[in-house]
mmCIF file of C-alpha atoms in Angstrom:
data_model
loop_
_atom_site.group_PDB
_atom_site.id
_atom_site.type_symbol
_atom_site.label_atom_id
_atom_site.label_comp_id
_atom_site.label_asym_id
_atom_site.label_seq_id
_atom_site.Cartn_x
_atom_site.Cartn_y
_atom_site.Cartn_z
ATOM 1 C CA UNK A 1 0.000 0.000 0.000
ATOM 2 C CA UNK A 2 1.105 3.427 -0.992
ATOM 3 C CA UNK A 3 -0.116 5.906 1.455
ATOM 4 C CA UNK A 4 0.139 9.831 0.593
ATOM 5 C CA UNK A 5 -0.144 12.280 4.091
ATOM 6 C CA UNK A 6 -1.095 15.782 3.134
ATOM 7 C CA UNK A 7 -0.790 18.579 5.304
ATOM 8 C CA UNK A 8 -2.617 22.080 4.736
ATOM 9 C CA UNK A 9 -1.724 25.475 5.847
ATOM 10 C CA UNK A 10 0.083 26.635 9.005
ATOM 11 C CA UNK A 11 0.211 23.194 10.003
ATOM 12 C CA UNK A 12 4.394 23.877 9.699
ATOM 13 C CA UNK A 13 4.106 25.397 12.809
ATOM 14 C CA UNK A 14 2.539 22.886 15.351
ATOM 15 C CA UNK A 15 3.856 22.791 18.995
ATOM 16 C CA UNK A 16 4.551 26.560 18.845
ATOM 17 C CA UNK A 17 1.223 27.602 17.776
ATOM 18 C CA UNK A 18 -1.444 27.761 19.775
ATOM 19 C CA UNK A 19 -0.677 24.366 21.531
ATOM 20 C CA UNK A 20 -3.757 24.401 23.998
ATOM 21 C CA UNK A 21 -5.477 23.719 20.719
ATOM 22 C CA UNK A 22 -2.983 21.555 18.523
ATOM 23 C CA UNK A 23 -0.930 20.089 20.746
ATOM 24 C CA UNK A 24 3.300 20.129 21.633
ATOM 25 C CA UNK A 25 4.091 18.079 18.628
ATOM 26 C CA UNK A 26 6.064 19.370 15.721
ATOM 27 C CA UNK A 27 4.786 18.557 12.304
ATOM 28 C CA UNK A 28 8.040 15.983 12.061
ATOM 29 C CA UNK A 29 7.103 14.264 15.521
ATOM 30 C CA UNK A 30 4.132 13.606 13.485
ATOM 31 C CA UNK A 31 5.506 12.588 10.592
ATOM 32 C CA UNK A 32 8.272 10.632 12.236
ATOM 33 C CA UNK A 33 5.600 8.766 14.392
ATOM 34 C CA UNK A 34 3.758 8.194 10.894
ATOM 35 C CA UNK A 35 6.966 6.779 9.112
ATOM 36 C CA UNK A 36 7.368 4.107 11.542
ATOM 37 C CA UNK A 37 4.006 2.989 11.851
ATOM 38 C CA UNK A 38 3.828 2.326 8.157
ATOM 39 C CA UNK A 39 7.346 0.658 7.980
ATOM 40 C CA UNK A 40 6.305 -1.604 10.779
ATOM 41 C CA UNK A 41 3.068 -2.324 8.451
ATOM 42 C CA UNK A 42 5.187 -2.491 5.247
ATOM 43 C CA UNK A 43 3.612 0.393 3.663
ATOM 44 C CA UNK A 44 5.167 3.180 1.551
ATOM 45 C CA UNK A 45 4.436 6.630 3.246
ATOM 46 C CA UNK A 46 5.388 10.092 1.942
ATOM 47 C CA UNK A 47 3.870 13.154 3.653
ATOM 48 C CA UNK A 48 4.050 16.917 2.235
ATOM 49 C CA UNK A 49 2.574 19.903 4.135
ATOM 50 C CA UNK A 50 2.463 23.521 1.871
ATOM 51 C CA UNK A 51 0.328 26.992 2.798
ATOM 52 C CA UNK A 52 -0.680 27.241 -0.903
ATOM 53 C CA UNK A 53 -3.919 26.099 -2.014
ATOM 54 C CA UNK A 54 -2.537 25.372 -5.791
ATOM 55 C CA UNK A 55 0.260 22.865 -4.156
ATOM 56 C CA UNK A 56 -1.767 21.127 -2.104
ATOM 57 C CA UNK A 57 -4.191 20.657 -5.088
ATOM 58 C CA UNK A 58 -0.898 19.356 -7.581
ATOM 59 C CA UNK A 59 0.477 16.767 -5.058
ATOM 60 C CA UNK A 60 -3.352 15.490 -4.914
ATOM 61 C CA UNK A 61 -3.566 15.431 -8.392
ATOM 62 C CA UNK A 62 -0.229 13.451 -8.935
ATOM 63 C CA UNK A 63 -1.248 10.736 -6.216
ATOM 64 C CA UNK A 64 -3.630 9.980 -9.285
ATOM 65 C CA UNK A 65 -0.389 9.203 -11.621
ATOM 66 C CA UNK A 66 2.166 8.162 -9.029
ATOM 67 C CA UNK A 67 0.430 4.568 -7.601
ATOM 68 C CA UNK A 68 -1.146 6.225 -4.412
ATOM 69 C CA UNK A 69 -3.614 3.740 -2.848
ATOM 70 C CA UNK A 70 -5.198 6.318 0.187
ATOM 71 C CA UNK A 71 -4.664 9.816 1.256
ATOM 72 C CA UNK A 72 -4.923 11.371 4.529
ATOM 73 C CA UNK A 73 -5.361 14.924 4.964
ATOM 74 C CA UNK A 74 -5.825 17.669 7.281
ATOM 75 C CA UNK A 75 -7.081 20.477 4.760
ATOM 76 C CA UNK A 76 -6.587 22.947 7.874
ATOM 77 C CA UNK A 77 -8.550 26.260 6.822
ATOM 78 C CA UNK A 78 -8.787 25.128 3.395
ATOM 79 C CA UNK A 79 -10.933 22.471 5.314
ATOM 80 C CA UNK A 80 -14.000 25.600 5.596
ATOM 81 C CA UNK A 81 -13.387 27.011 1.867
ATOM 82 C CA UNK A 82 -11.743 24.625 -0.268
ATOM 83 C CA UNK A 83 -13.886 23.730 -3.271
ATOM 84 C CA UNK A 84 -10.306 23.353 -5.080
ATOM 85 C CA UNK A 85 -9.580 20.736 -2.810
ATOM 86 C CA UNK A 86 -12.656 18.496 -2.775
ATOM 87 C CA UNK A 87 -12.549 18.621 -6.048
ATOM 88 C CA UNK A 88 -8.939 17.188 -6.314
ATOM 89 C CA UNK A 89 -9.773 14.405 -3.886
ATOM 90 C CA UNK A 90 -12.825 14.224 -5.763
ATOM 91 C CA UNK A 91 -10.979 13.134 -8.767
ATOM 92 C CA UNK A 92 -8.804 10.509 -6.997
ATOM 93 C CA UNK A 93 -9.747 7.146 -6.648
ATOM 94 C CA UNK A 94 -8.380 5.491 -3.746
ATOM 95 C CA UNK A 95 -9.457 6.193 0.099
ATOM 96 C CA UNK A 96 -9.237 9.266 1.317
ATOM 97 C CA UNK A 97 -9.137 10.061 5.590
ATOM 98 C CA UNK A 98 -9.978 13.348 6.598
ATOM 99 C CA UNK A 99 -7.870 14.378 10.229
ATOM 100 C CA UNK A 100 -8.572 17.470 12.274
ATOM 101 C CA UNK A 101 -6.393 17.739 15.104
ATOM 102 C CA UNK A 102 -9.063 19.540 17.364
ATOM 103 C CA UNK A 103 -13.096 19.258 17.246
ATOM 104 C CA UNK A 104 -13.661 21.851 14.713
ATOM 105 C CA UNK A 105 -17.454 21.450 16.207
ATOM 106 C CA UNK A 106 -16.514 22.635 19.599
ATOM 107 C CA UNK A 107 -14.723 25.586 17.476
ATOM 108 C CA UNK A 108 -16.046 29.076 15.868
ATOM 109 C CA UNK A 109 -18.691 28.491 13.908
ATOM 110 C CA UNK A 110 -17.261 28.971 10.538
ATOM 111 C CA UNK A 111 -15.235 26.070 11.145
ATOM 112 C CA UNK A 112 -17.780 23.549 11.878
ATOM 113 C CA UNK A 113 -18.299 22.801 7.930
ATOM 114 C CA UNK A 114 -15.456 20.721 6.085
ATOM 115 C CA UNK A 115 -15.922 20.716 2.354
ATOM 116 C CA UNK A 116 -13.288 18.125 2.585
ATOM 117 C CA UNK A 117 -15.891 15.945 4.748
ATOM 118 C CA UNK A 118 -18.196 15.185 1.451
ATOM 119 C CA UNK A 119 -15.474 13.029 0.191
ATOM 120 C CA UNK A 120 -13.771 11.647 2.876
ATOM 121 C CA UNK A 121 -14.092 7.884 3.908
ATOM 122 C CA UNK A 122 -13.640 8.522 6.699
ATOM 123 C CA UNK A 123 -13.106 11.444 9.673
ATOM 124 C CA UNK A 124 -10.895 11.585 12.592
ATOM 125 C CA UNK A 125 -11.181 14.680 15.043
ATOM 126 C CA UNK A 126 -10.296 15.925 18.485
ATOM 127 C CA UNK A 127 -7.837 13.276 19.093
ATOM 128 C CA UNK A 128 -4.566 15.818 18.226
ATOM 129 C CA UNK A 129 -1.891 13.993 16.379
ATOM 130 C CA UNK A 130 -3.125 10.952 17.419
ATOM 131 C CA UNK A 131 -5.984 11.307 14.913
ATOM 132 C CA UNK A 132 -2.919 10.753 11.899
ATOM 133 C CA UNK A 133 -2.031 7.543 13.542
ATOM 134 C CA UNK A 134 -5.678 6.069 13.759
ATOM 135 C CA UNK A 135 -6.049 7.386 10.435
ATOM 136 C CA UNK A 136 -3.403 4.759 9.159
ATOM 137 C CA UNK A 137 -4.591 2.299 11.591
ATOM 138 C CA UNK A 138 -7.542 2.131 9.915
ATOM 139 C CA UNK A 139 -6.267 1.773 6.186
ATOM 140 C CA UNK A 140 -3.709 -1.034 7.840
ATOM 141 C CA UNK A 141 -6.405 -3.170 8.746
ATOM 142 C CA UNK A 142 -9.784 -1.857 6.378
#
């Protein structure tokens, strides 16, 4: 299994920014903690994180070309106004996991709608980075 982890905006700074809500862990504690669980499983993980709408959208779109069998994401912001997005994932064919690091229902209310959500199989929140691991957990064993 080829597994492709996508990180939206500001999501570079985790465990400096606002870490009552996201948590202490740096984006590569994350991503570290995400390598290993997929080379224990045997699975080929690559994980990219950008700010820009337009790269997150390419590096969906080449999943499509490049063998990927399930994407996670946390679309961050884009999550609440990314039609770009959806539509991207909409176009892929493999399993997509949605991951919010906090409840973004216990959260202003402009965050409580995920575009993302329409075409997810599946949605982890509130958990904090723990959410990423379930995430491939789930494609490990579903």
């Amino acid at each position: 299994m080829n597994v492709l982890v996508v990180h939206g905006p500001n999501l570079n700074l985790l465990g400096t920014r606002e870490p009552d809500i996201y948590g202490h862990e740096t984006l590569d504690d994350i991503n570290t903690a995400l390598a290993t669980q997929a080379d224990a499983a045997n699975i080929t993980l690559s994980s990219f994180q950008s700010n820009h709408e337009g790269a997150l959208v390419d590096v969906i779109q080449q999943a499509r070309t490049d063998g990927v069998d399930a994407i996670i994401i946390n679309p961050a912001a884009y999550s609440h106004t990314s039609v770009a997005i959806l539509d991207a994932l909409k176009a892929f064919d493999g399993k997509v996991i949605e991951v919010h690091l906090s409840n973004i229902h216990t959260r202003e209310p402009f965050r409580h709608h995920s575009y993302v959500s329409s075409r997810a199989d599946g949605i982890v929140m509130g958990l904090g980075s723990q959410g990423y691991r379930l995430a491939l957990s789930a494609l490990i064993t579903n």
